[in-house]
XYZ file of C-alpha atoms in Angstrom:
204
model
C -51.419 25.096 27.834
C -49.625 27.014 24.515
C -47.053 27.009 26.858
C -46.250 23.739 27.489
C -47.080 23.102 23.442
C -44.041 26.038 22.503
C -41.873 24.083 24.636
C -42.737 20.484 23.402
C -41.899 21.613 19.456
C -38.697 23.392 20.702
C -37.468 20.309 22.597
C -38.527 17.932 19.626
C -36.886 20.616 16.671
C -33.799 20.727 18.918
C -33.677 16.831 19.493
C -34.329 16.562 15.389
C -31.007 18.925 14.819
C -28.784 16.926 17.011
C -30.001 13.761 15.492
C -29.108 15.360 12.130
C -25.377 16.652 13.221
C -24.006 13.534 15.548
C -24.897 10.731 12.139
C -23.294 13.845 9.903
C -20.335 13.630 11.692
C -20.131 9.971 12.117
C -20.738 9.358 8.571
C -18.017 11.848 7.659
C -16.028 10.354 9.874
C -16.288 6.430 8.597
C -13.583 6.052 6.139
C -12.222 2.785 4.803
C -9.810 1.284 7.051
C -7.673 -1.434 4.503
C -8.600 -0.005 1.075
C -4.951 1.278 0.362
C -5.878 3.062 -2.719
C -9.720 4.930 -1.463
C -6.496 6.760 0.777
C -4.464 7.258 -1.392
C -6.973 9.067 -3.890
C -8.325 10.652 -0.776
C -5.061 12.284 -0.755
C -4.504 12.783 -4.583
C -7.047 14.879 -4.579
C -5.763 18.137 -2.886
C -1.690 16.901 -3.928
C -0.509 15.826 -7.669
C -0.701 12.259 -7.940
C 2.234 9.802 -6.504
C 2.832 6.709 -9.085
C 5.422 5.260 -6.909
C 2.402 5.313 -4.077
C -0.431 3.945 -6.132
C -1.256 1.070 -8.506
C -1.037 1.952 -12.221
C -5.066 2.099 -12.450
C -5.928 4.085 -9.975
C -2.845 6.396 -11.391
C -4.098 6.759 -14.834
C -7.740 7.349 -13.733
C -7.115 10.104 -12.047
C -4.588 11.475 -14.437
C -7.683 11.023 -16.647
C -9.958 12.418 -14.027
C -7.889 15.290 -14.197
C -7.474 15.562 -18.082
C -11.566 14.830 -18.310
C -12.084 18.677 -16.236
C -9.523 20.504 -18.712
C -11.622 19.237 -21.796
C -14.511 21.946 -23.550
C -15.526 19.198 -26.808
C -16.933 15.868 -25.669
C -14.368 12.869 -26.633
C -16.133 10.003 -28.467
C -16.300 6.566 -26.595
C -14.268 4.906 -29.672
C -10.763 7.350 -28.798
C -12.163 7.070 -24.518
C -11.988 2.990 -24.994
C -8.599 3.294 -27.057
C -7.568 5.507 -24.241
C -7.987 3.042 -21.625
C -6.385 0.440 -23.728
C -3.581 2.411 -24.137
C -2.962 3.994 -20.731
C -3.677 -0.098 -19.467
C -0.816 -1.567 -21.400
C 1.552 -0.037 -19.232
C 5.193 0.296 -20.725
C 8.615 -1.298 -19.334
C 10.016 1.945 -19.587
C 7.713 4.421 -17.911
C 8.153 5.291 -13.738
C 7.513 2.440 -11.497
C 4.193 2.277 -9.686
C 2.936 0.906 -6.750
C 2.520 -2.459 -7.315
C 6.073 -2.268 -9.579
C 7.684 -0.788 -6.570
C 6.353 -3.113 -4.269
C 7.625 -6.304 -6.167
C 11.119 -4.929 -7.312
C 11.432 -3.970 -3.889
C 10.584 -7.631 -2.362
C 12.954 -8.991 -4.876
C 16.324 -7.220 -3.773
C 14.610 -7.325 0.563
C 14.975 -11.497 -0.512
C 17.782 -11.652 -2.042
C 19.478 -9.486 0.709
C 18.492 -11.944 2.946
C 19.694 -14.613 0.470
C 23.550 -13.416 0.532
C 23.502 -12.727 4.092
C 26.287 -14.246 5.999
C 25.526 -17.352 7.895
C 27.651 -16.191 10.591
C 27.145 -12.724 10.309
C 29.917 -10.331 12.052
C 29.473 -7.523 14.489
C 29.096 -4.949 11.362
C 27.444 -7.203 8.843
C 24.572 -7.380 11.530
C 24.734 -2.852 12.392
C 24.591 -2.703 9.116
C 21.673 -4.547 7.886
C 19.677 -3.719 11.151
C 20.373 0.118 9.668
C 19.236 -0.587 6.303
C 15.979 -1.895 7.616
C 15.528 0.315 10.253
C 15.978 3.251 7.874
C 14.261 2.000 4.815
C 10.847 2.956 5.841
C 11.869 6.480 5.929
C 12.829 6.749 2.243
C 10.231 4.450 1.012
C 8.656 6.191 -1.481
C 5.441 4.693 -1.070
C 4.162 6.098 2.516
C 1.005 3.947 3.112
C 3.375 1.206 2.371
C 6.214 2.890 4.403
C 3.864 3.199 7.044
C 2.709 -0.489 7.266
C 6.640 -1.655 7.527
C 7.833 0.619 9.713
C 4.708 -0.726 11.986
C 5.739 -4.467 11.815
C 9.504 -3.372 13.038
C 8.309 -2.437 15.822
C 5.916 -5.166 17.278
C 8.254 -7.876 14.680
C 11.900 -6.767 14.356
C 14.271 -8.767 12.154
C 16.487 -11.855 13.267
C 19.849 -11.154 11.841
C 21.727 -13.916 13.538
C 21.676 -16.028 10.423
C 21.186 -15.759 7.110
C 18.633 -18.962 7.730
C 16.704 -16.488 10.179
C 17.370 -13.261 7.758
C 15.691 -15.395 5.178
C 13.016 -16.663 7.268
C 12.055 -13.469 9.362
C 12.329 -11.322 5.608
C 9.505 -14.331 4.477
C 7.281 -14.311 7.254
C 7.254 -10.222 7.400
C 6.606 -10.164 2.948
C 3.811 -13.026 3.930
C 1.867 -10.032 6.794
C 1.858 -7.431 3.343
C 0.598 -10.718 1.408
C -2.620 -10.875 4.104
C -3.666 -7.695 4.340
C -3.592 -7.761 0.657
C -5.863 -10.466 0.709
C -2.743 -12.525 -1.903
C -1.417 -16.595 -1.666
C 0.866 -16.735 1.576
C 4.169 -18.383 0.570
C 5.271 -21.339 2.467
C 9.013 -20.084 4.542
C 10.636 -23.517 4.326
C 11.379 -23.005 0.737
C 12.648 -19.091 0.881
C 15.902 -20.083 0.243
C 15.753 -22.553 -2.848
C 13.443 -19.772 -3.977
C 15.344 -16.768 -3.423
C 18.870 -18.553 -3.156
C 19.524 -22.365 -4.288
C 16.999 -22.305 -7.096
C 14.187 -25.148 -7.442
C 14.810 -28.283 -6.906
C 13.519 -29.696 -9.883
C 16.743 -27.479 -11.849
C 14.646 -25.143 -14.169
C 16.511 -22.361 -12.322
C 19.833 -24.107 -13.802
């Protein structure tokens, strides 16, 4: 009887240890999928923070954490508040963060699409095709570039005409906005927004 009892106890210990290890592995593998900044923070824990890869507040928070780890003397709460306000009031003459880079890039891309030829030559089509294909390879935000490259795989650019290319650019921008839970743009008005100006004339 004691042999059976000891064997049973050993079995229970084995099962408990097995469950603990399984749950530990599962928890370690569970990471946010859609939280881009969370992924970037994890990456920057072992690498130099990338300003163009993160939004300004995330970048500033990482920098503040690095700064606080090197300090010995405590800092007053008043100084902390002032420092936070200073960092959040981002200057215009500083390197771009992820959000600023994204806004500037979309302005460039939409303007390129707006000025694309109505009847593009073979050379024009080839040039724009190469530009779009190479953009994610050189874009300074890796996660953003990967998202764009993935979209290109299942939704390649329509460069047959200006109207088609501008429409495609708007659709891609909306795909990114949907992922970021931002408002979507009415793509029927893309040329009014980026080429002709609004019908009410306030851009004239």
